[in-house]
Amino acid sequence: MANFAKPSAPRFSVEVYQNEFLPEGGRDVHAIVTVTATGGAAATRAPVADGTAAVVLMVDCSGSMEYPPEKMRGAREATAAAVDTLRDGTAFAVIAGTHVAKEVYPGQGRLAIADAATRSQAKEALRGLSSGGGTAIGTWLRLADGLLRGSTAAIRHGILLTDGRNEHEEPAVLRATLDACAGRFTCDARGVGTDWDVKEVTGIAHALLGSADIVADPAHLAEDFTRMMENVMGKEVADVALRLWTPVGVEIQYVKQVAPVLQDLTDRRTEAGPRAGDYPTGSWGDESREYHVCVRVPTAAVGQEMLAARATLVQPATAGGPQEKPTVLAQGLVRAVWTNDLAASTAINAQVAHYTGQAELAEAIQQGLEARKMGDVGGATAKLGRAVQLASSSGNADTARLLAKVVDVVDAVAGTVRLKAKVADADEMTLDTRSTQTVRVKKT
């Protein structure tokens, strides 16, 4: 394990967990790459330089936000709480979103700089928010993108709240907007109530490397927004990429973030030199994430070994900046060794096995809920029963509790369940939205 530190920034480390042993003829190598950042200024509450972060809050103000009135009131209060959480020096703006996007504060295509005066002005402007109109989320994101592109801040982030479906915009327009915004800023998305589309909101968050969640009760919005903004304020290193270099003949099968949330990065690769590609990980504060890397190596004889991949965490050079080469933050190696020892070559690394199970858990939940919607009782029972079994065996207590609101658990170990006759929309949507949240493996 190698470490490379930047002054006054988090220190990064990379650890690789794998079974490097392959049988004769074996080709697929699996590894869990654990990336940890510690010791940043946010962790010690040390002051950070002004202008390092820019945040745009996008608040749904469509007509449905007035039914019930608690939704609009909760959105105003939550946005005010998020504004209060901004650190001095952070650039910020608030957008009201309907079938069009409107600048609420500060206006005129600008970002305000957070201090006591601007926070007070922003909260005063929020009191004038009212509901009316439709929903076209792509317009909100395009306005946020324009505002953030005018900032020199390294950390660029959006927070988006909606209560409904994107009914006043073609799906292709939203997809094109997400493609355009990807890599320019990250975005957390929240659905309030139960009339929004889970795939739509989670798709926004995944495309922009943020988090997605449900806030079924508007009374909890302020707490959720405060927590989101505190997380944003803890980010100190932007645009970090996981760079994979592979020798001649090695093929990358997939790269997936597996903790704290499942996120397939395989198709997000950008070339970074001969046999090297970058996979985006977004912004970092003091935190740890894990990635499942699978590569296919050429066949080799027993006794041979090779470097299967080199995983390097890098911060790209700033265009036009003083830094000409990417900053190497940390590095780890993935190896392959061929052996005729059957016990060694068939052993499955505990971390690899755990996260393979977590991925299967998420898939089982999503397929089970889809089967339930389609009226396929047998398919839903089988998939959700398997999900209960996997949640139980992996110690994923949070997911197990959510599953218990959708099925009656007869035997968790065996995965024997019965579908509940009636399930609250909020319970089903919460399980679906949080299906990709994983539990960390217990390392010994």
XYZ file of C-alpha atoms in Angstrom:
444
model
C 0.000 0.000 0.000
C 1.324 3.409 -0.980
C 0.285 6.845 0.310
C 0.683 10.260 -1.270
C -0.407 13.323 0.720
C -1.350 16.798 -0.376
C -0.812 19.638 2.110
C -3.960 20.492 4.124
C -6.005 17.974 2.125
C -7.216 14.493 3.097
C -4.595 11.741 2.908
C -5.649 8.909 0.608
C -4.801 5.239 0.883
C -5.643 2.229 -1.275
C -5.934 -1.358 -0.041
C -6.543 -4.318 -2.348
C -8.379 -7.421 -1.123
C -8.308 -10.461 -3.416
C -7.483 -14.108 -3.873
C -4.685 -13.792 -6.390
C -4.474 -17.571 -6.987
C -5.892 -18.990 -10.234
C -6.093 -22.602 -11.397
C -4.334 -23.610 -14.589
C -6.359 -22.025 -17.392
C -8.020 -19.575 -14.991
C -8.482 -16.063 -16.371
C -10.839 -13.919 -14.262
C -9.319 -11.962 -11.369
C -11.591 -10.235 -8.828
C -10.456 -7.617 -6.339
C -12.062 -5.205 -3.888
C -10.215 -1.880 -3.927
C -10.799 0.058 -0.706
C -10.112 3.791 -0.928
C -9.929 5.803 2.303
C -9.461 9.543 2.792
C -8.609 10.830 6.269
C -7.191 13.868 8.033
C -8.679 16.644 5.907
C -9.393 20.124 7.197
C -13.094 19.297 7.607
C -12.258 16.452 9.979
C -10.351 18.796 12.279
C -12.816 21.677 11.740
C -9.915 23.747 10.462
C -10.969 26.718 8.299
C -10.942 26.195 4.542
C -10.236 28.789 1.888
C -13.159 30.825 0.603
C -14.471 29.917 -2.827
C -13.546 26.224 -2.680
C -17.169 25.111 -3.047
C -20.233 26.173 -5.025
C -23.729 24.781 -4.386
C -27.024 25.253 -6.229
C -30.282 24.211 -4.564
C -33.112 23.243 -6.938
C -36.560 23.289 -5.299
C -39.638 21.819 -6.951
C -42.323 24.525 -7.038
C -44.765 22.742 -9.362
C -48.483 22.836 -8.605
C -48.475 19.421 -6.924
C -46.203 20.768 -4.161
C -49.275 22.444 -2.653
C -51.045 19.110 -2.092
C -50.795 18.815 0.830
C -49.575 22.328 1.754
C -47.038 20.764 4.140
C -44.868 19.840 1.151
C -44.252 23.411 -0.002
C -43.819 24.623 3.562
C -41.403 21.766 4.271
C -39.424 22.574 1.098
C -39.050 26.234 2.111
C -37.946 25.290 5.621
C -35.557 22.595 4.370
C -33.906 24.943 1.872
C -33.537 27.577 4.592
C -31.913 24.976 6.854
C -29.490 24.039 4.066
C -28.615 27.719 3.531
C -27.903 28.027 7.261
C -25.496 25.091 6.988
C -23.380 26.739 4.271
C -19.875 27.684 5.369
C -18.793 31.278 4.974
C -17.145 31.726 1.585
C -19.228 29.085 -0.207
C -20.776 30.277 -3.471
C -24.466 29.404 -3.703
C -27.771 29.981 -5.475
C -31.393 28.836 -5.200
C -33.551 27.807 -8.176
C -37.336 27.353 -8.250
C -38.218 24.532 -10.616
C -41.475 24.072 -12.518
C -41.870 23.547 -16.290
C -39.242 26.302 -16.399
C -36.350 27.155 -14.080
C -36.273 30.492 -12.261
C -33.491 32.031 -10.199
C -34.761 32.767 -6.698
C -31.513 34.048 -5.192
C -29.267 35.913 -5.881
C -30.439 36.258 -9.524
C -28.966 37.737 -12.699
C -26.965 34.606 -13.473
C -24.811 35.009 -10.383
C -23.830 33.035 -7.308
C -23.847 34.672 -3.882
C -20.984 34.213 -1.409
C -22.228 32.812 1.886
C -21.985 35.048 4.949
C -24.480 36.228 7.556
C -25.966 38.854 5.225
C -26.415 36.674 2.135
C -27.819 33.783 4.156
C -30.409 36.141 5.614
C -31.259 37.547 2.171
C -31.621 34.057 0.707
C -33.987 32.960 3.486
C -36.066 36.086 2.945
C -36.302 35.252 -0.764
C -37.398 31.701 0.089
C -40.458 33.032 1.907
C -41.800 34.109 -1.485
C -41.690 30.609 -2.992
C -45.101 29.430 -4.143
C -46.322 26.471 -6.168
C -47.751 26.381 -9.675
C -46.946 24.926 -13.085
C -45.499 21.647 -14.286
C -42.264 19.678 -13.926
C -39.301 19.767 -16.341
C -36.264 18.726 -14.333
C -33.827 19.066 -17.225
C -34.414 22.830 -17.270
C -33.515 23.019 -13.574
C -30.296 21.108 -14.129
C -29.329 23.187 -17.157
C -29.740 26.417 -15.191
C -27.720 24.961 -12.288
C -25.022 23.894 -14.721
C -24.824 27.386 -16.176
C -24.528 28.973 -12.744
C -21.878 26.511 -11.569
C -19.820 26.867 -14.747
C -19.429 30.530 -13.902
C -17.675 29.609 -10.646
C -13.996 28.840 -10.169
C -14.799 26.579 -7.185
C -13.292 23.090 -7.317
C -16.253 21.495 -5.477
C -19.404 22.020 -7.569
C -22.586 20.476 -6.223
C -26.333 20.473 -6.717
C -29.179 19.490 -4.401
C -32.458 18.674 -6.141
C -35.888 18.153 -4.566
C -38.948 16.955 -6.479
C -42.360 15.575 -5.584
C -43.498 14.394 -9.005
C -42.643 12.867 -12.332
C -40.840 14.710 -15.115
C -44.066 15.044 -17.123
C -43.389 18.268 -19.019
C -40.177 17.144 -20.703
C -39.307 14.261 -23.003
C -37.189 11.537 -21.313
C -34.567 11.949 -24.037
C -34.160 15.620 -23.103
C -33.472 14.761 -19.467
C -31.007 12.035 -20.512
C -29.155 14.446 -22.790
C -29.031 17.018 -19.990
C -27.585 14.462 -17.574
C -24.973 13.444 -20.138
C -23.992 17.093 -20.578
C -23.812 17.782 -16.828
C -21.921 14.585 -15.914
C -18.421 15.446 -14.784
C -19.248 19.142 -14.373
C -21.004 18.878 -11.012
C -22.308 16.254 -8.617
C -25.910 16.213 -7.435
C -27.929 14.715 -4.592
C -31.599 14.069 -5.451
C -34.534 13.668 -3.102
C -38.135 12.663 -3.703
C -40.722 13.989 -1.237
C -44.025 12.206 -0.782
C -44.904 9.195 -2.938
C -45.911 10.572 -6.352
C -42.436 10.721 -7.909
C -40.649 8.071 -9.977
C -37.905 6.091 -8.213
C -35.977 5.243 -11.405
C -36.069 8.886 -12.490
C -34.710 10.293 -9.222
C -32.108 7.569 -8.684
C -31.074 7.922 -12.340
C -30.343 11.625 -11.795
C -28.245 10.899 -8.718
C -26.329 8.041 -10.369
C -25.568 10.033 -13.507
C -24.199 12.895 -11.410
C -22.425 10.719 -8.798
C -24.668 11.837 -5.945
C -27.055 10.204 -3.499
C -30.771 9.525 -3.871
C -33.364 8.996 -1.174
C -37.016 9.323 -0.275
C -38.392 11.756 2.293
C -41.924 10.412 2.624
C -42.911 12.896 5.341
C -42.259 16.577 4.480
C -41.669 17.229 8.189
C -38.321 15.436 7.853
C -37.052 17.497 4.906
C -35.146 20.065 6.981
C -33.249 17.341 8.825
C -32.384 15.599 5.549
C -31.299 18.812 3.796
C -29.119 19.803 6.737
C -27.403 16.422 6.673
C -26.886 16.634 2.889
C -25.377 20.108 3.116
C -23.074 19.083 5.979
C -21.827 16.279 3.729
C -21.208 18.714 0.868
C -19.358 21.096 3.192
C -17.059 18.205 4.138
C -15.856 17.689 0.560
C -12.318 18.968 -0.052
C -10.891 17.162 -3.096
C -12.798 17.349 -6.399
C -12.861 15.337 -9.620
C -11.016 12.311 -8.245
C -10.697 9.360 -10.630
C -9.845 5.707 -10.126
C -7.268 5.015 -12.853
C -6.770 1.411 -13.934
C -3.682 0.460 -15.888
C -3.529 -3.055 -17.324
C -0.713 -4.926 -19.084
C -0.965 -6.066 -22.699
C -3.557 -8.807 -23.085
C -5.557 -7.939 -19.944
C -9.212 -6.926 -20.422
C -11.275 -5.020 -17.860
C -14.614 -6.782 -17.374
C -16.186 -4.240 -15.029
C -15.541 -1.576 -12.396
C -18.277 -1.013 -9.809
C -18.505 1.026 -6.645
C -19.901 -1.418 -4.080
C -19.880 0.645 -0.873
C -21.489 2.667 0.513
C -23.802 2.500 -2.540
C -23.761 0.298 -5.629
C -22.828 2.239 -8.759
C -21.642 0.652 -12.024
C -18.794 2.763 -13.442
C -17.787 0.437 -16.278
C -19.262 2.575 -19.057
C -17.983 5.822 -17.520
C -14.372 5.150 -18.531
C -12.309 7.863 -20.213
C -8.981 6.973 -21.780
C -5.909 8.131 -19.842
C -2.930 7.005 -21.889
C -1.712 3.637 -23.177
C -3.710 0.799 -21.558
C -5.048 3.147 -18.860
C -8.539 4.469 -18.196
C -10.110 6.763 -15.606
C -13.357 5.989 -13.783
C -14.981 9.002 -12.056
C -15.520 8.946 -8.304
C -16.522 12.594 -7.747
C -15.598 14.679 -4.725
C -14.126 13.440 -1.453
C -13.996 14.455 2.175
C -13.079 12.187 5.077
C -14.660 8.899 3.993
C -14.095 5.404 2.643
C -15.492 3.733 -0.461
C -14.996 0.322 -2.021
C -14.800 -0.757 -5.658
C -15.111 -4.195 -7.243
C -12.688 -4.607 -10.139
C -12.790 -7.656 -12.406
C -10.132 -8.187 -15.090
C -9.547 -11.055 -17.516
C -5.919 -12.071 -17.919
C -4.257 -14.298 -20.542
C -3.852 -17.969 -19.646
C -0.517 -18.966 -18.110
C 1.232 -22.035 -16.775
C 1.288 -23.105 -13.145
C 3.955 -21.215 -11.224
C 3.720 -18.029 -13.291
C 2.539 -14.744 -11.847
C 1.780 -11.307 -13.229
C 0.566 -7.834 -12.376
C -3.074 -7.973 -13.470
C -3.863 -4.282 -12.898
C -2.587 -1.190 -11.146
C -5.255 0.887 -9.376
C -4.238 4.500 -8.878
C -6.304 7.279 -7.386
C -5.621 10.492 -9.299
C -6.714 14.092 -9.354
C -6.511 15.331 -12.954
C -4.442 18.350 -13.874
C -6.383 21.599 -14.069
C -6.652 22.924 -17.611
C -4.477 25.999 -17.865
C -3.321 25.553 -14.277
C 0.186 25.241 -12.873
C -0.126 21.502 -12.487
C 0.737 19.739 -15.756
C 0.351 16.139 -14.635
C -2.367 14.464 -12.558
C -1.701 14.292 -8.832
C -1.243 10.692 -7.664
C -3.127 10.310 -4.390
C -2.675 6.576 -3.693
C -1.990 3.296 -5.447
C -2.578 -0.459 -5.114
C -1.771 -3.572 -7.167
C -3.938 -6.470 -8.358
C -2.005 -9.692 -8.919
C -2.542 -13.059 -10.610
C -0.672 -16.227 -9.601
C -1.322 -19.624 -11.220
C -1.229 -22.669 -8.947
C -2.182 -26.343 -8.907
C -3.173 -26.044 -5.228
C -6.944 -26.622 -5.450
C -7.676 -25.152 -2.013
C -5.817 -21.942 -2.817
C -7.331 -21.439 -6.276
C -10.936 -22.139 -5.268
C -11.004 -19.991 -2.121
C -13.204 -16.901 -2.488
C -11.929 -13.753 -0.834
C -14.323 -12.663 1.936
C -14.616 -9.089 0.670
C -15.294 -10.203 -2.910
C -17.918 -12.713 -1.747
C -19.619 -10.142 0.485
C -20.029 -7.474 -2.175
C -21.052 -9.984 -4.828
C -23.860 -10.898 -2.436
C -24.779 -7.238 -1.879
C -25.077 -6.705 -5.628
C -27.312 -9.775 -5.894
C -29.388 -8.424 -2.979
C -30.068 -5.132 -4.782
C -30.970 -6.947 -7.999
C -33.309 -9.349 -6.173
C -35.153 -6.449 -4.516
C -35.599 -4.516 -7.747
C -36.720 -7.602 -9.697
C -39.029 -8.681 -6.873
C -40.739 -5.286 -6.651
C -41.140 -5.175 -10.436
C -42.694 -8.663 -10.423
C -45.048 -7.566 -7.637
C -46.207 -4.571 -9.700
C -46.838 -6.885 -12.660
C -48.967 -9.229 -10.538
C -46.433 -12.075 -10.678
C -46.924 -13.383 -7.145
C -44.658 -16.406 -7.573
C -41.791 -14.432 -9.083
C -42.092 -11.648 -6.513
C -42.152 -14.132 -3.640
C -39.075 -15.956 -4.927
C -37.017 -12.802 -5.565
C -37.966 -11.024 -2.331
C -37.435 -14.258 -0.392
C -33.923 -14.462 -1.822
C -33.422 -10.810 -0.846
C -34.444 -11.559 2.740
C -32.018 -14.487 2.801
C -29.130 -12.351 1.489
C -29.895 -9.450 3.843
C -29.922 -11.850 6.783
C -26.690 -13.646 5.856
C -24.778 -10.396 5.194
C -25.964 -8.594 8.305
C -27.732 -5.875 6.317
C -30.188 -5.052 9.091
C -31.478 -1.823 7.533
C -32.502 -3.572 4.313
C -33.952 -6.485 6.292
C -36.204 -4.034 8.175
C -37.379 -2.461 4.919
C -38.089 -5.887 3.399
C -40.184 -6.821 6.452
C -42.598 -4.009 5.538
C -43.228 -5.588 2.132
C -43.202 -9.310 2.999
C -44.017 -11.439 6.029
C -40.796 -13.280 6.884
C -41.405 -16.929 7.779
C -37.748 -18.056 7.792
C -35.051 -15.482 7.031
C -32.235 -18.031 6.795
C -34.135 -20.128 4.251
C -35.594 -17.096 2.490
C -39.195 -18.212 3.051
C -41.616 -15.276 2.845
C -45.208 -14.369 2.034
C -46.167 -11.205 0.197
C -48.129 -8.772 2.334
C -51.650 -8.159 1.039
C -51.349 -4.395 1.518
C -48.146 -2.377 1.400
C -47.904 1.380 1.891
C -46.553 3.219 -1.173
C -43.924 4.893 1.014
C -42.629 1.540 2.285
C -42.346 0.064 -1.213
C -40.653 3.186 -2.596
C -38.237 3.366 0.333
C -37.153 -0.236 -0.228
C -36.714 0.401 -3.961
C -34.806 3.682 -3.509
C -32.463 2.280 -0.871
C -31.934 -1.124 -2.494
C -28.459 -0.097 -3.675
C -27.248 0.932 -0.219
C -24.807 -1.694 1.026
C -23.436 -2.744 4.385
C -19.663 -2.833 4.778
C -17.867 -6.137 5.166
C -16.588 -6.853 8.662
C -12.832 -7.058 8.228
C -10.870 -9.243 10.588
